[in-house]
mmCIF file of C-alpha atoms and ligand atoms in Angstrom:
data_model
loop_
_atom_site.group_PDB
_atom_site.id
_atom_site.type_symbol
_atom_site.label_atom_id
_atom_site.label_comp_id
_atom_site.label_asym_id
_atom_site.label_seq_id
_atom_site.Cartn_x
_atom_site.Cartn_y
_atom_site.Cartn_z
ATOM 1 C CA UNK A 1 -84.647 -20.819 -64.874
ATOM 2 C CA UNK A 2 -81.534 -19.149 -63.555
ATOM 3 C CA UNK A 3 -78.078 -20.190 -62.597
ATOM 4 C CA UNK A 4 -78.166 -20.571 -58.805
ATOM 5 C CA UNK A 5 -76.641 -17.553 -57.166
ATOM 6 C CA UNK A 6 -77.247 -16.424 -53.629
ATOM 7 C CA UNK A 7 -75.067 -13.333 -53.404
ATOM 8 C CA UNK A 8 -77.205 -11.059 -51.305
ATOM 9 C CA UNK A 9 -75.134 -8.340 -49.697
ATOM 10 C CA UNK A 10 -72.441 -6.512 -51.632
ATOM 11 C CA UNK A 11 -71.158 -3.181 -50.426
ATOM 12 C CA UNK A 12 -70.589 -0.342 -52.833
ATOM 13 C CA UNK A 13 -66.942 -0.280 -51.678
ATOM 14 C CA UNK A 14 -66.584 -3.831 -52.974
ATOM 15 C CA UNK A 15 -68.109 -2.714 -56.257
ATOM 16 C CA UNK A 16 -65.537 0.034 -56.621
ATOM 17 C CA UNK A 17 -62.705 -2.396 -55.811
ATOM 18 C CA UNK A 18 -64.020 -4.805 -58.399
ATOM 19 C CA UNK A 19 -64.181 -2.103 -61.039
ATOM 20 C CA UNK A 20 -60.520 -1.261 -60.420
ATOM 21 C CA UNK A 21 -59.322 -4.851 -60.523
ATOM 22 C CA UNK A 22 -59.967 -5.392 -64.245
ATOM 23 C CA UNK A 23 -57.550 -7.979 -65.561
ATOM 24 C CA UNK A 24 -55.769 -7.578 -68.857
ATOM 25 C CA UNK A 25 -56.642 -10.364 -71.226
ATOM 26 C CA UNK A 26 -56.743 -10.301 -74.987
ATOM 27 C CA UNK A 27 -57.815 -12.853 -77.532
ATOM 28 C CA UNK A 28 -56.913 -13.424 -81.133
ATOM 29 C CA UNK A 29 -59.381 -14.486 -83.765
ATOM 30 C CA UNK A 30 -58.248 -16.998 -86.362
ATOM 31 C CA UNK A 31 -58.675 -15.684 -89.886
ATOM 32 C CA UNK A 32 -61.229 -17.618 -91.928
ATOM 33 C CA UNK A 33 -59.476 -18.355 -95.212
ATOM 34 C CA UNK A 34 -62.323 -19.736 -97.336
ATOM 35 C CA UNK A 35 -65.889 -18.679 -96.591
ATOM 36 C CA UNK A 36 -68.888 -20.001 -98.458
ATOM 37 C CA UNK A 37 -71.346 -17.355 -99.734
ATOM 38 C CA UNK A 38 -73.721 -18.444 -96.934
ATOM 39 C CA UNK A 39 -71.033 -18.030 -94.255
ATOM 40 C CA UNK A 40 -69.973 -14.659 -95.671
ATOM 41 C CA UNK A 41 -73.581 -13.407 -95.699
ATOM 42 C CA UNK A 42 -74.255 -14.789 -92.217
ATOM 43 C CA UNK A 43 -71.111 -13.233 -90.769
ATOM 44 C CA UNK A 44 -71.947 -9.898 -92.427
ATOM 45 C CA UNK A 45 -75.227 -9.696 -90.463
ATOM 46 C CA UNK A 46 -75.287 -7.682 -87.249
ATOM 47 C CA UNK A 47 -76.675 -10.380 -84.965
ATOM 48 C CA UNK A 48 -77.848 -9.213 -81.566
ATOM 49 C CA UNK A 49 -79.371 -11.330 -78.855
ATOM 50 C CA UNK A 50 -81.872 -9.663 -76.537
ATOM 51 C CA UNK A 51 -81.309 -11.772 -73.438
ATOM 52 C CA UNK A 52 -77.754 -12.798 -72.538
ATOM 53 C CA UNK A 53 -77.772 -13.971 -68.906
ATOM 54 C CA UNK A 54 -73.965 -14.187 -69.006
ATOM 55 C CA UNK A 55 -73.364 -11.355 -66.473
ATOM 56 C CA UNK A 56 -74.366 -13.899 -63.788
ATOM 57 C CA UNK A 57 -71.218 -15.811 -64.813
ATOM 58 C CA UNK A 58 -68.944 -12.764 -65.072
ATOM 59 C CA UNK A 59 -68.963 -12.476 -61.285
ATOM 60 C CA UNK A 60 -67.821 -16.106 -60.876
ATOM 61 C CA UNK A 61 -64.078 -16.580 -60.263
ATOM 62 C CA UNK A 62 -63.864 -19.597 -62.592
ATOM 63 C CA UNK A 63 -65.371 -17.934 -65.679
ATOM 64 C CA UNK A 64 -63.277 -16.147 -68.347
ATOM 65 C CA UNK A 65 -65.347 -14.738 -71.233
ATOM 66 C CA UNK A 66 -62.287 -14.637 -73.525
ATOM 67 C CA UNK A 67 -61.740 -18.391 -73.338
ATOM 68 C CA UNK A 68 -63.637 -21.048 -75.232
ATOM 69 C CA UNK A 69 -65.836 -23.123 -72.939
ATOM 70 C CA UNK A 70 -67.717 -26.313 -73.685
ATOM 71 C CA UNK A 71 -71.454 -26.392 -73.036
ATOM 72 C CA UNK A 72 -71.422 -30.148 -72.416
ATOM 73 C CA UNK A 73 -68.754 -29.777 -69.730
ATOM 74 C CA UNK A 74 -69.560 -26.561 -67.882
ATOM 75 C CA UNK A 75 -73.053 -25.675 -69.237
ATOM 76 C CA UNK A 76 -72.022 -22.142 -70.266
ATOM 77 C CA UNK A 77 -73.272 -20.863 -73.625
ATOM 78 C CA UNK A 78 -71.610 -17.519 -74.338
ATOM 79 C CA UNK A 79 -67.955 -16.532 -74.715
ATOM 80 C CA UNK A 80 -65.911 -14.594 -77.261
ATOM 81 C CA UNK A 81 -64.633 -17.564 -79.295
ATOM 82 C CA UNK A 82 -68.127 -19.029 -79.615
ATOM 83 C CA UNK A 83 -69.633 -15.603 -80.424
ATOM 84 C CA UNK A 84 -67.109 -15.286 -83.267
ATOM 85 C CA UNK A 85 -67.882 -18.781 -84.476
ATOM 86 C CA UNK A 86 -71.645 -18.233 -84.481
ATOM 87 C CA UNK A 87 -71.481 -14.689 -85.843
ATOM 88 C CA UNK A 88 -73.122 -13.259 -82.707
ATOM 89 C CA UNK A 89 -72.221 -9.576 -82.464
ATOM 90 C CA UNK A 90 -73.442 -9.080 -78.910
ATOM 91 C CA UNK A 91 -76.686 -7.696 -77.623
ATOM 92 C CA UNK A 92 -78.426 -7.053 -74.351
ATOM 93 C CA UNK A 93 -76.478 -8.272 -71.310
ATOM 94 C CA UNK A 94 -78.878 -8.932 -68.467
ATOM 95 C CA UNK A 95 -78.756 -7.569 -64.949
ATOM 96 C CA UNK A 96 -80.936 -10.237 -63.347
ATOM 97 C CA UNK A 97 -81.844 -10.392 -59.685
ATOM 98 C CA UNK A 98 -84.207 -12.904 -58.132
ATOM 99 C CA UNK A 99 -87.434 -11.783 -56.538
ATOM 100 C CA UNK A 100 -87.329 -11.370 -52.756
ATOM 101 C CA UNK A 101 -89.570 -9.885 -50.081
ATOM 102 C CA UNK A 102 -91.091 -6.464 -50.736
ATOM 103 C CA UNK A 103 -89.224 -4.717 -47.906
ATOM 104 C CA UNK A 104 -86.849 -1.755 -47.864
ATOM 105 C CA UNK A 105 -83.937 -3.853 -46.510
ATOM 106 C CA UNK A 106 -84.339 -6.485 -49.203
ATOM 107 C CA UNK A 107 -84.677 -3.826 -51.920
ATOM 108 C CA UNK A 108 -81.431 -2.230 -50.787
ATOM 109 C CA UNK A 109 -79.448 -5.477 -50.678
ATOM 110 C CA UNK A 110 -80.739 -6.513 -54.107
ATOM 111 C CA UNK A 111 -80.095 -3.060 -55.555
ATOM 112 C CA UNK A 112 -76.421 -3.627 -54.704
ATOM 113 C CA UNK A 113 -76.455 -7.041 -56.416
ATOM 114 C CA UNK A 114 -77.843 -5.396 -59.566
ATOM 115 C CA UNK A 115 -75.193 -2.664 -59.389
ATOM 116 C CA UNK A 116 -72.517 -5.362 -59.020
ATOM 117 C CA UNK A 117 -73.824 -7.033 -62.168
ATOM 118 C CA UNK A 118 -73.618 -3.711 -64.026
ATOM 119 C CA UNK A 119 -70.067 -3.224 -62.777
ATOM 120 C CA UNK A 120 -69.095 -6.725 -63.890
ATOM 121 C CA UNK A 121 -70.301 -5.896 -67.411
ATOM 122 C CA UNK A 122 -68.382 -2.601 -67.345
ATOM 123 C CA UNK A 123 -65.317 -4.518 -66.133
ATOM 124 C CA UNK A 124 -65.634 -7.034 -68.993
ATOM 125 C CA UNK A 125 -65.596 -4.163 -71.489
ATOM 126 C CA UNK A 126 -62.772 -2.282 -69.723
ATOM 127 C CA UNK A 127 -60.599 -5.414 -69.608
ATOM 128 C CA UNK A 128 -61.126 -6.191 -73.307
ATOM 129 C CA UNK A 129 -61.376 -2.841 -75.110
ATOM 130 C CA UNK A 130 -60.445 -4.345 -78.472
ATOM 131 C CA UNK A 131 -63.223 -6.916 -78.193
ATOM 132 C CA UNK A 132 -66.198 -5.216 -76.524
ATOM 133 C CA UNK A 133 -67.763 -1.764 -76.626
ATOM 134 C CA UNK A 134 -70.738 -0.305 -74.793
ATOM 135 C CA UNK A 135 -73.466 0.875 -77.166
ATOM 136 C CA UNK A 136 -75.474 3.802 -75.824
ATOM 137 C CA UNK A 137 -77.639 4.194 -78.925
ATOM 138 C CA UNK A 138 -78.998 2.068 -81.753
ATOM 139 C CA UNK A 139 -76.563 3.803 -84.127
ATOM 140 C CA UNK A 140 -73.693 2.847 -81.797
ATOM 141 C CA UNK A 141 -74.850 -0.770 -81.938
ATOM 142 C CA UNK A 142 -74.901 -0.847 -85.768
ATOM 143 C CA UNK A 143 -71.449 0.774 -85.912
ATOM 144 C CA UNK A 144 -69.901 -1.516 -83.271
ATOM 145 C CA UNK A 145 -71.513 -4.629 -84.755
ATOM 146 C CA UNK A 146 -70.101 -3.811 -88.188
ATOM 147 C CA UNK A 147 -66.649 -3.007 -86.758
ATOM 148 C CA UNK A 148 -66.139 -6.585 -85.572
ATOM 149 C CA UNK A 149 -66.284 -5.657 -81.881
ATOM 150 C CA UNK A 150 -69.020 -7.041 -79.666
ATOM 151 C CA UNK A 151 -71.981 -4.820 -78.817
ATOM 152 C CA UNK A 152 -72.714 -4.422 -75.124
ATOM 153 C CA UNK A 153 -76.051 -2.961 -74.082
ATOM 154 C CA UNK A 154 -77.409 -3.725 -70.623
ATOM 155 C CA UNK A 155 -80.935 -4.728 -69.713
ATOM 156 C CA UNK A 156 -82.728 -5.236 -66.421
ATOM 157 C CA UNK A 157 -84.654 -8.460 -65.867
ATOM 158 C CA UNK A 158 -86.864 -7.870 -62.848
ATOM 159 C CA UNK A 159 -87.057 -4.271 -61.676
ATOM 160 C CA UNK A 160 -87.494 -5.476 -58.094
ATOM 161 C CA UNK A 161 -84.088 -4.070 -56.979
ATOM 162 C CA UNK A 162 -85.303 -0.545 -57.759
ATOM 163 C CA UNK A 163 -87.593 -0.851 -54.737
ATOM 164 C CA UNK A 164 -89.907 2.135 -54.852
ATOM 165 C CA UNK A 165 -87.156 4.589 -55.803
ATOM 166 C CA UNK A 166 -87.631 5.293 -59.501
ATOM 167 C CA UNK A 167 -84.684 7.709 -59.550
ATOM 168 C CA UNK A 168 -82.621 4.495 -59.793
ATOM 169 C CA UNK A 169 -83.925 3.970 -63.344
ATOM 170 C CA UNK A 170 -81.767 6.911 -64.426
ATOM 171 C CA UNK A 171 -78.808 5.574 -62.419
ATOM 172 C CA UNK A 172 -78.993 2.320 -64.355
ATOM 173 C CA UNK A 173 -79.553 4.219 -67.621
ATOM 174 C CA UNK A 174 -76.278 6.037 -66.987
ATOM 175 C CA UNK A 175 -74.550 2.682 -66.423
ATOM 176 C CA UNK A 176 -75.713 1.527 -69.878
ATOM 177 C CA UNK A 177 -79.173 -0.001 -69.362
ATOM 178 C CA UNK A 178 -81.457 0.506 -72.388
ATOM 179 C CA UNK A 179 -84.083 -2.216 -71.832
ATOM 180 C CA UNK A 180 -86.101 -2.818 -68.668
ATOM 181 C CA UNK A 181 -88.488 -5.587 -67.650
ATOM 182 C CA UNK A 182 -90.674 -4.773 -64.630
ATOM 183 C CA UNK A 183 -91.214 -8.291 -63.323
ATOM 184 C CA UNK A 184 -89.812 -11.842 -63.187
ATOM 185 C CA UNK A 185 -91.362 -15.116 -62.073
ATOM 186 C CA UNK A 186 -93.273 -13.697 -59.101
ATOM 187 C CA UNK A 187 -95.584 -10.750 -58.646
ATOM 188 C CA UNK A 188 -93.749 -7.681 -57.402
ATOM 189 C CA UNK A 189 -94.268 -3.996 -56.691
ATOM 190 C CA UNK A 190 -94.563 -3.176 -60.419
ATOM 191 C CA UNK A 191 -96.600 -5.893 -62.090
ATOM 192 C CA UNK A 192 -98.235 -9.292 -62.008
ATOM 193 C CA UNK A 193 -96.034 -12.123 -63.258
ATOM 194 C CA UNK A 194 -96.945 -14.671 -65.940
ATOM 195 C CA UNK A 195 -96.075 -17.528 -63.594
ATOM 196 C CA UNK A 196 -98.220 -16.656 -60.569
ATOM 197 C CA UNK A 197 -101.736 -17.977 -60.277
ATOM 198 C CA UNK A 198 -102.917 -15.140 -58.022
ATOM 199 C CA UNK A 199 -102.972 -11.616 -59.404
ATOM 200 C CA UNK A 200 -102.247 -8.691 -57.104
ATOM 201 C CA UNK A 201 -102.492 -5.643 -59.347
ATOM 202 C CA UNK A 202 -104.593 -6.914 -62.274
ATOM 203 C CA UNK A 203 -101.671 -6.063 -64.557
ATOM 204 C CA UNK A 204 -99.353 -3.137 -63.898
ATOM 205 C CA UNK A 205 -99.484 -1.479 -60.475
ATOM 206 C CA UNK A 206 -99.604 2.342 -60.238
ATOM 207 C CA UNK A 207 -95.828 2.189 -59.594
ATOM 208 C CA UNK A 208 -95.505 -0.033 -62.681
ATOM 209 C CA UNK A 209 -97.147 2.669 -64.806
ATOM 210 C CA UNK A 210 -94.666 5.188 -63.366
ATOM 211 C CA UNK A 211 -91.807 2.833 -64.254
ATOM 212 C CA UNK A 212 -92.968 2.663 -67.881
ATOM 213 C CA UNK A 213 -93.252 6.459 -67.984
ATOM 214 C CA UNK A 214 -89.738 6.858 -66.583
ATOM 215 C CA UNK A 215 -88.316 4.303 -69.047
ATOM 216 C CA UNK A 216 -89.980 6.247 -71.880
ATOM 217 C CA UNK A 217 -88.633 9.554 -70.565
ATOM 218 C CA UNK A 218 -85.069 8.209 -70.559
ATOM 219 C CA UNK A 219 -85.264 6.270 -73.844
ATOM 220 C CA UNK A 220 -85.313 2.662 -72.643
ATOM 221 C CA UNK A 221 -87.214 -0.165 -74.348
ATOM 222 C CA UNK A 222 -89.857 -1.715 -72.058
ATOM 223 C CA UNK A 223 -89.613 -5.525 -71.864
ATOM 224 C CA UNK A 224 -92.767 -7.575 -71.250
ATOM 225 C CA UNK A 225 -91.167 -11.020 -70.917
ATOM 226 C CA UNK A 226 -92.203 -12.744 -67.651
ATOM 227 C CA UNK A 227 -95.118 -10.314 -67.241
ATOM 228 C CA UNK A 228 -98.676 -11.652 -67.176
ATOM 229 C CA UNK A 229 -100.585 -11.050 -70.399
ATOM 230 C CA UNK A 230 -102.664 -8.371 -68.637
ATOM 231 C CA UNK A 231 -99.424 -6.687 -67.487
ATOM 232 C CA UNK A 232 -98.140 -6.917 -71.066
ATOM 233 C CA UNK A 233 -101.344 -5.383 -72.425
ATOM 234 C CA UNK A 234 -101.027 -2.557 -69.859
ATOM 235 C CA UNK A 235 -97.376 -1.985 -70.897
ATOM 236 C CA UNK A 236 -98.353 -1.845 -74.567
ATOM 237 C CA UNK A 237 -101.092 0.707 -73.918
ATOM 238 C CA UNK A 238 -99.037 2.780 -71.441
ATOM 239 C CA UNK A 239 -95.708 2.867 -73.278
ATOM 240 C CA UNK A 240 -95.183 5.704 -75.740
ATOM 241 C CA UNK A 241 -92.815 3.499 -77.753
ATOM 242 C CA UNK A 242 -93.109 -0.169 -78.853
ATOM 243 C CA UNK A 243 -92.609 -2.937 -76.289
ATOM 244 C CA UNK A 244 -90.274 -5.923 -76.672
ATOM 245 C CA UNK A 245 -90.651 -9.471 -75.390
ATOM 246 C CA UNK A 246 -86.924 -10.152 -75.001
ATOM 247 C CA UNK A 247 -87.266 -13.932 -74.535
ATOM 248 C CA UNK A 248 -90.777 -15.352 -74.927
ATOM 249 C CA UNK A 249 -92.702 -17.951 -76.909
ATOM 250 C CA UNK A 250 -96.103 -18.521 -78.467
ATOM 251 C CA UNK A 251 -98.855 -20.373 -76.622
ATOM 252 C CA UNK A 252 -100.563 -21.334 -79.904
ATOM 253 C CA UNK A 253 -97.669 -23.780 -80.422
ATOM 254 C CA UNK A 254 -97.247 -24.836 -76.795
ATOM 255 C CA UNK A 255 -99.422 -23.769 -73.886
ATOM 256 C CA UNK A 256 -97.237 -22.445 -71.069
ATOM 257 C CA UNK A 257 -97.802 -19.377 -68.853
ATOM 258 C CA UNK A 258 -94.508 -17.895 -70.149
ATOM 259 C CA UNK A 259 -95.804 -18.013 -73.729
ATOM 260 C CA UNK A 260 -98.039 -15.383 -75.363
ATOM 261 C CA UNK A 261 -101.327 -16.032 -77.134
ATOM 262 C CA UNK A 262 -102.040 -14.851 -80.676
ATOM 263 C CA UNK A 263 -104.338 -12.054 -79.556
ATOM 264 C CA UNK A 264 -101.583 -10.446 -77.469
ATOM 265 C CA UNK A 265 -98.951 -11.078 -80.167
ATOM 266 C CA UNK A 266 -101.126 -9.178 -82.644
ATOM 267 C CA UNK A 267 -101.623 -6.405 -80.097
ATOM 268 C CA UNK A 268 -97.826 -6.257 -79.675
ATOM 269 C CA UNK A 269 -97.191 -6.133 -83.429
ATOM 270 C CA UNK A 270 -99.990 -3.604 -84.105
ATOM 271 C CA UNK A 271 -98.242 -1.232 -81.697
ATOM 272 C CA UNK A 272 -94.886 -1.802 -83.467
ATOM 273 C CA UNK A 273 -93.461 -4.228 -80.882
ATOM 274 C CA UNK A 274 -91.277 -7.303 -81.300
ATOM 275 C CA UNK A 275 -91.194 -10.835 -79.826
ATOM 276 C CA UNK A 276 -87.728 -12.402 -79.508
ATOM 277 C CA UNK A 277 -88.058 -16.175 -79.634
ATOM 278 C CA UNK A 278 -87.114 -18.173 -76.559
ATOM 279 C CA UNK A 279 -85.423 -21.594 -76.702
ATOM 280 C CA UNK A 280 -86.006 -22.783 -73.145
ATOM 281 C CA UNK A 281 -87.045 -26.426 -73.427
ATOM 282 C CA UNK A 282 -89.787 -26.468 -70.801
ATOM 283 C CA UNK A 283 -91.572 -23.603 -72.630
ATOM 284 C CA UNK A 284 -91.379 -25.418 -75.983
ATOM 285 C CA UNK A 285 -92.833 -28.840 -75.312
ATOM 286 C CA UNK A 286 -93.865 -31.275 -72.572
ATOM 287 C CA UNK A 287 -90.635 -32.831 -71.288
ATOM 288 C CA UNK A 288 -90.791 -36.201 -69.511
ATOM 289 C CA UNK A 289 -90.303 -36.129 -65.734
ATOM 290 C CA UNK A 290 -87.000 -37.537 -64.533
ATOM 291 C CA UNK A 291 -87.387 -37.937 -60.752
ATOM 292 C CA UNK A 292 -84.049 -39.738 -60.190
ATOM 293 C CA UNK A 293 -82.186 -36.966 -61.969
ATOM 294 C CA UNK A 294 -84.083 -34.255 -60.059
ATOM 295 C CA UNK A 295 -83.319 -35.968 -56.758
ATOM 296 C CA UNK A 296 -79.588 -36.270 -57.473
ATOM 297 C CA UNK A 297 -79.363 -32.680 -58.697
ATOM 298 C CA UNK A 298 -81.085 -31.482 -55.532
ATOM 299 C CA UNK A 299 -78.625 -33.444 -53.408
ATOM 300 C CA UNK A 300 -75.733 -31.948 -55.406
ATOM 301 C CA UNK A 301 -77.058 -28.442 -54.749
ATOM 302 C CA UNK A 302 -77.201 -29.215 -51.030
ATOM 303 C CA UNK A 303 -73.488 -30.020 -51.125
ATOM 304 C CA UNK A 304 -72.501 -27.136 -53.411
ATOM 305 C CA UNK A 305 -75.108 -24.562 -52.504
ATOM 306 C CA UNK A 306 -73.486 -21.450 -53.930
ATOM 307 C CA UNK A 307 -71.176 -21.592 -56.976
ATOM 308 C CA UNK A 308 -70.345 -17.922 -56.327
ATOM 309 C CA UNK A 309 -68.505 -18.891 -53.148
ATOM 310 C CA UNK A 310 -66.521 -21.775 -54.632
ATOM 311 C CA UNK A 311 -62.838 -21.872 -55.453
ATOM 312 C CA UNK A 312 -61.909 -23.037 -58.965
ATOM 313 C CA UNK A 313 -61.020 -26.459 -57.529
ATOM 314 C CA UNK A 314 -64.369 -26.786 -55.776
ATOM 315 C CA UNK A 315 -66.125 -25.703 -58.933
ATOM 316 C CA UNK A 316 -64.293 -28.407 -60.929
ATOM 317 C CA UNK A 317 -65.453 -30.988 -58.365
ATOM 318 C CA UNK A 318 -69.014 -29.706 -58.658
ATOM 319 C CA UNK A 319 -68.912 -29.912 -62.462
ATOM 320 C CA UNK A 320 -67.468 -33.440 -62.404
ATOM 321 C CA UNK A 321 -70.300 -34.542 -60.094
ATOM 322 C CA UNK A 322 -72.904 -32.833 -62.304
ATOM 323 C CA UNK A 323 -71.435 -34.368 -65.485
ATOM 324 C CA UNK A 324 -71.720 -37.758 -63.784
ATOM 325 C CA UNK A 325 -75.426 -37.196 -63.078
ATOM 326 C CA UNK A 326 -75.921 -36.178 -66.742
ATOM 327 C CA UNK A 327 -74.271 -39.397 -67.889
ATOM 328 C CA UNK A 328 -76.404 -41.487 -65.530
ATOM 329 C CA UNK A 329 -79.709 -39.682 -66.080
ATOM 330 C CA UNK A 330 -79.461 -37.649 -69.304
ATOM 331 C CA UNK A 331 -81.562 -34.458 -69.267
ATOM 332 C CA UNK A 332 -84.701 -34.397 -71.394
ATOM 333 C CA UNK A 333 -84.212 -31.641 -73.964
ATOM 334 C CA UNK A 334 -86.384 -30.043 -76.604
ATOM 335 C CA UNK A 335 -85.109 -29.994 -80.187
ATOM 336 C CA UNK A 336 -84.257 -27.364 -82.767
ATOM 337 C CA UNK A 337 -87.559 -27.970 -84.596
ATOM 338 C CA UNK A 338 -89.520 -27.230 -81.390
ATOM 339 C CA UNK A 339 -87.826 -23.834 -81.262
ATOM 340 C CA UNK A 340 -88.236 -23.329 -84.999
ATOM 341 C CA UNK A 341 -91.978 -24.159 -84.867
ATOM 342 C CA UNK A 342 -92.396 -21.274 -82.417
ATOM 343 C CA UNK A 343 -90.362 -18.954 -84.609
ATOM 344 C CA UNK A 344 -92.326 -19.966 -87.726
ATOM 345 C CA UNK A 345 -95.667 -19.439 -85.997
ATOM 346 C CA UNK A 346 -94.722 -15.912 -84.918
ATOM 347 C CA UNK A 347 -93.289 -15.065 -88.348
ATOM 348 C CA UNK A 348 -96.476 -16.230 -90.101
ATOM 349 C CA UNK A 349 -98.763 -14.472 -87.623
ATOM 350 C CA UNK A 350 -97.102 -11.056 -87.300
ATOM 351 C CA UNK A 351 -94.356 -10.982 -89.956
ATOM 352 C CA UNK A 352 -90.577 -10.517 -89.987
ATOM 353 C CA UNK A 353 -90.756 -6.891 -88.804
ATOM 354 C CA UNK A 354 -91.986 -8.072 -85.403
ATOM 355 C CA UNK A 355 -89.954 -11.194 -84.615
ATOM 356 C CA UNK A 356 -86.401 -11.769 -83.392
ATOM 357 C CA UNK A 357 -84.200 -14.180 -81.469
ATOM 358 C CA UNK A 358 -83.697 -14.425 -77.669
ATOM 359 C CA UNK A 359 -83.020 -18.054 -76.687
ATOM 360 C CA UNK A 360 -82.186 -17.216 -73.006
ATOM 361 C CA UNK A 361 -78.501 -18.136 -73.190
ATOM 362 C CA UNK A 362 -76.937 -18.818 -69.791
ATOM 363 C CA UNK A 363 -80.425 -18.517 -68.306
ATOM 364 C CA UNK A 364 -81.801 -21.985 -69.042
ATOM 365 C CA UNK A 365 -82.261 -21.747 -72.821
ATOM 366 C CA UNK A 366 -80.858 -24.109 -75.440
ATOM 367 C CA UNK A 367 -82.194 -27.137 -77.300
ATOM 368 C CA UNK A 368 -80.619 -30.026 -79.203
ATOM 369 C CA UNK A 369 -79.007 -28.406 -82.246
ATOM 370 C CA UNK A 370 -79.008 -24.961 -80.658
ATOM 371 C CA UNK A 371 -76.864 -25.562 -77.611
ATOM 372 C CA UNK A 372 -74.864 -22.355 -77.494
ATOM 373 C CA UNK A 373 -74.181 -19.142 -79.415
ATOM 374 C CA UNK A 374 -71.931 -20.919 -81.918
ATOM 375 C CA UNK A 375 -75.160 -22.369 -83.393
ATOM 376 C CA UNK A 376 -76.683 -19.143 -84.812
ATOM 377 C CA UNK A 377 -75.900 -20.263 -88.398
ATOM 378 C CA UNK A 378 -78.422 -23.094 -87.923
ATOM 379 C CA UNK A 379 -81.205 -20.509 -87.458
ATOM 380 C CA UNK A 380 -80.087 -18.456 -90.450
ATOM 381 C CA UNK A 381 -79.795 -21.559 -92.638
ATOM 382 C CA UNK A 382 -83.302 -22.679 -91.731
ATOM 383 C CA UNK A 383 -84.744 -19.226 -92.467
ATOM 384 C CA UNK A 384 -82.938 -19.196 -95.838
ATOM 385 C CA UNK A 385 -84.306 -22.677 -96.602
ATOM 386 C CA UNK A 386 -87.780 -21.316 -95.905
ATOM 387 C CA UNK A 387 -87.258 -18.476 -98.370
ATOM 388 C CA UNK A 388 -86.571 -15.503 -96.082
ATOM 389 C CA UNK A 389 -84.458 -12.799 -97.718
ATOM 390 C CA UNK A 390 -81.185 -11.617 -96.186
ATOM 391 C CA UNK A 391 -82.934 -8.278 -95.483
ATOM 392 C CA UNK A 392 -85.654 -10.050 -93.484
ATOM 393 C CA UNK A 393 -83.044 -12.142 -91.687
ATOM 394 C CA UNK A 394 -81.136 -8.990 -90.724
ATOM 395 C CA UNK A 395 -84.338 -7.577 -89.197
ATOM 396 C CA UNK A 396 -84.974 -10.798 -87.291
ATOM 397 C CA UNK A 397 -81.386 -11.078 -86.102
ATOM 398 C CA UNK A 398 -81.098 -7.572 -84.690
ATOM 399 C CA UNK A 399 -82.631 -4.898 -86.910
ATOM 400 C CA UNK A 400 -86.057 -5.067 -85.290
ATOM 401 C CA UNK A 401 -84.838 -4.614 -81.739
ATOM 402 C CA UNK A 402 -82.552 -1.751 -82.789
ATOM 403 C CA UNK A 403 -85.555 -0.101 -84.446
ATOM 404 C CA UNK A 404 -87.282 -0.261 -81.041
ATOM 405 C CA UNK A 405 -84.245 1.236 -79.327
ATOM 406 C CA UNK A 406 -84.082 4.026 -81.934
ATOM 407 C CA UNK A 407 -87.797 4.752 -81.376
ATOM 408 C CA UNK A 408 -87.250 4.884 -77.599
ATOM 409 C CA UNK A 409 -84.332 7.313 -78.118
ATOM 410 C CA UNK A 410 -86.352 9.483 -80.498
ATOM 411 C CA UNK A 411 -89.238 9.740 -78.038
ATOM 412 C CA UNK A 412 -86.894 10.690 -75.154
ATOM 413 C CA UNK A 413 -85.216 13.286 -77.381
ATOM 414 C CA UNK A 414 -88.602 14.720 -78.389
ATOM 415 C CA UNK A 415 -89.446 15.300 -74.706
ATOM 416 C CA UNK A 416 -86.178 17.183 -74.228
ATOM 417 C CA UNK A 417 -86.718 19.517 -77.168
ATOM 418 C CA UNK A 418 -90.328 20.053 -76.160
ATOM 419 C CA UNK A 419 -91.895 18.679 -79.325
ATOM 420 C CA UNK A 420 -93.879 16.018 -77.451
ATOM 421 C CA UNK A 421 -95.904 15.793 -74.259
HETATM 422 ZN ZN1 ZN B 1 -86.022 -14.893 -68.012
#
């Protein structure tokens, strides 16, 4: 699920103008006078999330990442004050674009949307240099995370905007992308999707294999979330370095096409890979249908079709109307324990070296008790209650994915100095 956004044509001139228009905003963090040993240990972790869909909000005129927002009012889940509160040190900021037709014109228009997203992330960092820093390597991420600044690494969800021009992989690498997922909710030029009944390529397409090779050459982590299990298996066998599932679940706990069965989870772990646990309700349990709510939400979207085109006043009106629907027909939501059951299953099956956290913030994730990034301590507390050491928790909270990034870097470096391939 994605925040609705229909921006389709952005010129590169507009991108340049946007990059130059960075506003100057700073925030102050309240000192925490008395911390419990738990809080001190939790805050000392470098916690990285592997799927922050927040860049979709950065391009909205009404969103300011430095201000505290309220999930129950505006449905956003990530901002600086809440990151500080939850101990989230940053992570992988997603350049998501929806799947469109497989034509050159559509590729080009969507490529520009993806570039705009990358520029909006760069702008966020440029406007708040004391708060954010781009990490180009795993070592950068450890250093930045420990410095108190927020780690910014970009990732691509859906490689569709690359079209058939794989030289763009390096363009995005240079902009800060270090993780790349070939496919989203529909089959595309690179791979079959988990959520399509028909398969087109029986896994990765020939171009998909080239994409994996190019990602390996540059030192990017390949992301198998949203890919069909056959596509995932192909990625695992083709990639020279371990694959991540940046926001996925386990089908042993709840059967859903977006979740991964035990056989593929073991395959992932045997090759060194990591699953980052999703918290998107519909992938965690059967949620009751709510036709009245669906109908009213659809009518609301007819009236306010594109939040990206709204003024702040119009957006406030839209939110008020949406809050009213929530009050009348409350959304069915999964609960913390549904998320935790998935996490526990993966931890028991493949161990704490191969599991992490990727709830899909600002992309549809969030359950009761884990509504936004201020709730990370709830996960840590539960893992402590279950006997996990602080060392294991550090791996789960960010160490594992940074190991993957370091392995991707090492492989790319080995190609350059001729010691591999
Ligand atoms: Zn997703």
